[in-house]
Amino acid sequence: MSNKSKTLTPKLVKKLWAAFILLVLLMGASYIGITSYFANMHHQETAQRLDAEVANHVIAEKFNDASPFLEDGSVNKPLFGDLMHDMMAVNRGIEVYLLDDVGSILYSVVLDPNDKDATKNVSLEPINSFIADKGENFILGDDPRNPGEQKIFSAAPYSIDGHHGFIYIILAGSKFQEVSSTLMGQYFAKLGLGAFLLTMLFSVLIGLLAIWFLTKNLRVITGTVRRFQEGDLTARIENPNESDISIFANSFNEMADSIVGNMDRMQSVDLLRRELIANVSHDLRTPLAVLKGYIETLQMKRDTLSEKDKQEYLQITHDNVDKLSKLINQLFEYSKLEAEQVVPVKEPFSITELSHDLIAKFKVLAEKKQIALEMERPEENNMVFADVSLVERALQNLIENAIKYTEPKGKVTLSLRKKGKNIEINITDTGSGIPVNEQPFIFDRYKQVNESAKRQGSGLGLAIVKKIMELHDTTITVLSKPKEGSSFVFNLPAYQV
Ligand code: ADP
């Protein structure tokens, strides 16, 4: 894991470098290609402009003294021999051709009559355009020695002794080409090397800067991830929205938050579990110790104890066994609910009837404590859609608590009221009430508000109620004022007949 994260940046940098070098090479090659093409064109155009008049000059200077044709109509070859020597002394790249009026080559010193590949005709179209433009425009013409190739040329018409045609001079002939390509090769080798070195120098500088800037955010993120990995749970990427890879930066921050959140939650769950075990074992131990004490006394003083004392001790042991079994039942019930093993079986039933039954069941207990246990508007019948045994369990816990935490002469009222699509169930007492700062915690398992409460119950009753509410997708709220009383309110979906 740590190796992977350590190699992340260098790998990326390598890829960026590879892409960058490829880009530089491609750009360099295209630059040299384009430059050489235009340099060549520029050179040819210049050469053609400079030597545009050469053909006219030949006709004016050479054909004045001697005709290019002999008396028998054949070509005056010695004249062309002289002419070529003169011309080549000035420019070795020049090749002179004598053409007739349809572009057929009548004679040239450079053309071997036995050369089968050499062209015997040249196209007149570029020649006519050249003459019409007076050599002002760049035009390429056929190269008789290299069929298919186009060269710069100079041309002029002649009309001598009844012969009509053109003097056609290739300005960049084979010799020119030979010299030019050698020079070009050397020139481009130098240009290429110079351009390469300079480009490399600038590329390395720009590349270093670009890659440094590009990977800056990545380095920040990698550093933060590593810090987090090494145990600094507060490590977060600062200003994630300003990062070039803000999605990644934000995701990391969110992930770190949720990891820390989950760790906190697990710690608090663990703390509650330990608290529960400690409290449960304490609560189990107390009635067990009492039981043990009374049973031992009964065993030891079997003969000396009065019948009345024996009955009293037996009653105490009986009450403690009840307490124990109630606590164990509650624990069992709560752990089943928490493990999500309970699936509510929802059905329509009369919550009014259920309330009547429960009031009848708790009437004796309430009367014993001189508490008035009543139902508001008992005649109205309300139907709900819920799990009847779970709702009964919740109501039972709430009524039990109300009686438990209300002083004699107090009152416990159960009211059912239709509210929209729900039935609101309210259990109100005139008991001790719950301090405001304790109210948010009473539904947590094993939370008991005060020491006297600790002695009276298991602290699981309201936690069970809360779980039952969750199974019905509803919540329970408490309204309470110390010394005045408490109201527990929840809603269940009404069943419409
Ligand atoms: P217990 O078994 O201790 O009653 P519960 O979970 O039923 O556990 O209740 C949690 C705590 O909430 C109680 O210990 C008590 O302090 C407080 N409480 C619950 N119901 C009432 C009530 N009707 N009046 C006053 N305090 C109450």
Short mmCIF file of C-alpha atoms and ligand atoms in Angstrom, two decimals, residues 330 397-398 401-406 429 431-434 442-444 446-450 453-454 456-463 480 485-486 488, ligand 1:
data_model
loop_
_atom_site.label_atom_id
_atom_site.label_comp_id
_atom_site.label_asym_id
_atom_site.label_seq_id
_atom_site.Cartn_x
_atom_site.Cartn_y
_atom_site.Cartn_z
CA GLN A 330 -36.57 -7.32 28.85
CA ASN A 397 -44.01 0.09 29.17
CA LEU A 398 -45.30 3.67 28.96
CA ASN A 401 -43.48 4.06 33.78
CA ALA A 402 -46.25 6.63 34.26
CA ILE A 403 -47.57 4.75 37.32
CA LYS A 404 -44.05 4.09 38.58
CA TYR A 405 -42.93 7.73 38.47
CA THR A 406 -46.19 9.25 39.81
CA ASP A 429 -48.97 11.64 34.09
CA GLY A 431 -45.56 12.50 38.22
CA SER A 432 -42.00 13.54 38.96
CA GLY A 433 -41.25 14.75 35.43
CA ILE A 434 -37.89 14.56 33.67
CA ILE A 442 -34.10 8.64 28.25
CA PHE A 443 -34.75 6.54 25.12
CA ASP A 444 -31.16 5.35 25.01
CA TYR A 446 -29.83 1.86 30.09
CA LYS A 447 -30.16 5.57 30.68
CA GLN A 448 -31.80 6.33 33.97
CA VAL A 449 -32.34 9.86 35.07
CA ASN A 450 -31.69 9.65 38.77
CA ALA A 453 -35.07 5.56 39.18
CA LYS A 454 -32.07 3.26 39.05
CA GLN A 456 -36.85 1.03 40.43
CA GLY A 457 -36.25 -0.20 36.89
CA SER A 458 -33.98 -1.77 34.33
CA GLY A 459 -33.53 1.28 32.06
CA LEU A 460 -34.57 -0.83 29.06
CA GLY A 461 -38.29 0.01 28.94
CA LEU A 462 -38.05 3.19 26.82
CA ALA A 463 -35.25 1.76 24.66
CA SER A 480 -42.08 16.95 30.56
CA GLY A 485 -45.48 15.49 35.05
CA SER A 486 -44.68 13.99 31.65
CA PHE A 488 -45.29 10.66 25.91
P1 ADP B 1 -36.71 2.21 33.80
O1 ADP B 1 -36.82 0.73 33.80
O2 ADP B 1 -35.59 2.74 34.61
O3 ADP B 1 -38.00 2.87 34.06
P2 ADP B 1 -37.08 3.21 31.17
O4 ADP B 1 -36.27 3.03 29.95
O5 ADP B 1 -38.48 2.78 31.15
O6 ADP B 1 -36.26 2.53 32.34
O7 ADP B 1 -36.99 4.76 31.52
C1 ADP B 1 -35.79 5.42 31.48
C2 ADP B 1 -35.78 6.57 32.45
O8 ADP B 1 -36.66 7.60 32.00
C3 ADP B 1 -36.32 6.19 33.78
O9 ADP B 1 -35.30 5.68 34.60
C4 ADP B 1 -36.86 7.52 34.34
O10 ADP B 1 -35.81 8.26 34.89
C5 ADP B 1 -37.32 8.23 33.08
N1 ADP B 1 -38.77 8.12 32.88
C6 ADP B 1 -39.40 7.31 32.04
N2 ADP B 1 -40.74 7.48 32.09
C7 ADP B 1 -40.97 8.46 32.99
C8 ADP B 1 -42.14 9.13 33.48
N3 ADP B 1 -43.36 8.81 33.06
N4 ADP B 1 -41.97 10.09 34.41
C9 ADP B 1 -40.74 10.41 34.84
N5 ADP B 1 -39.58 9.85 34.40
C10 ADP B 1 -39.70 8.87 33.50
#
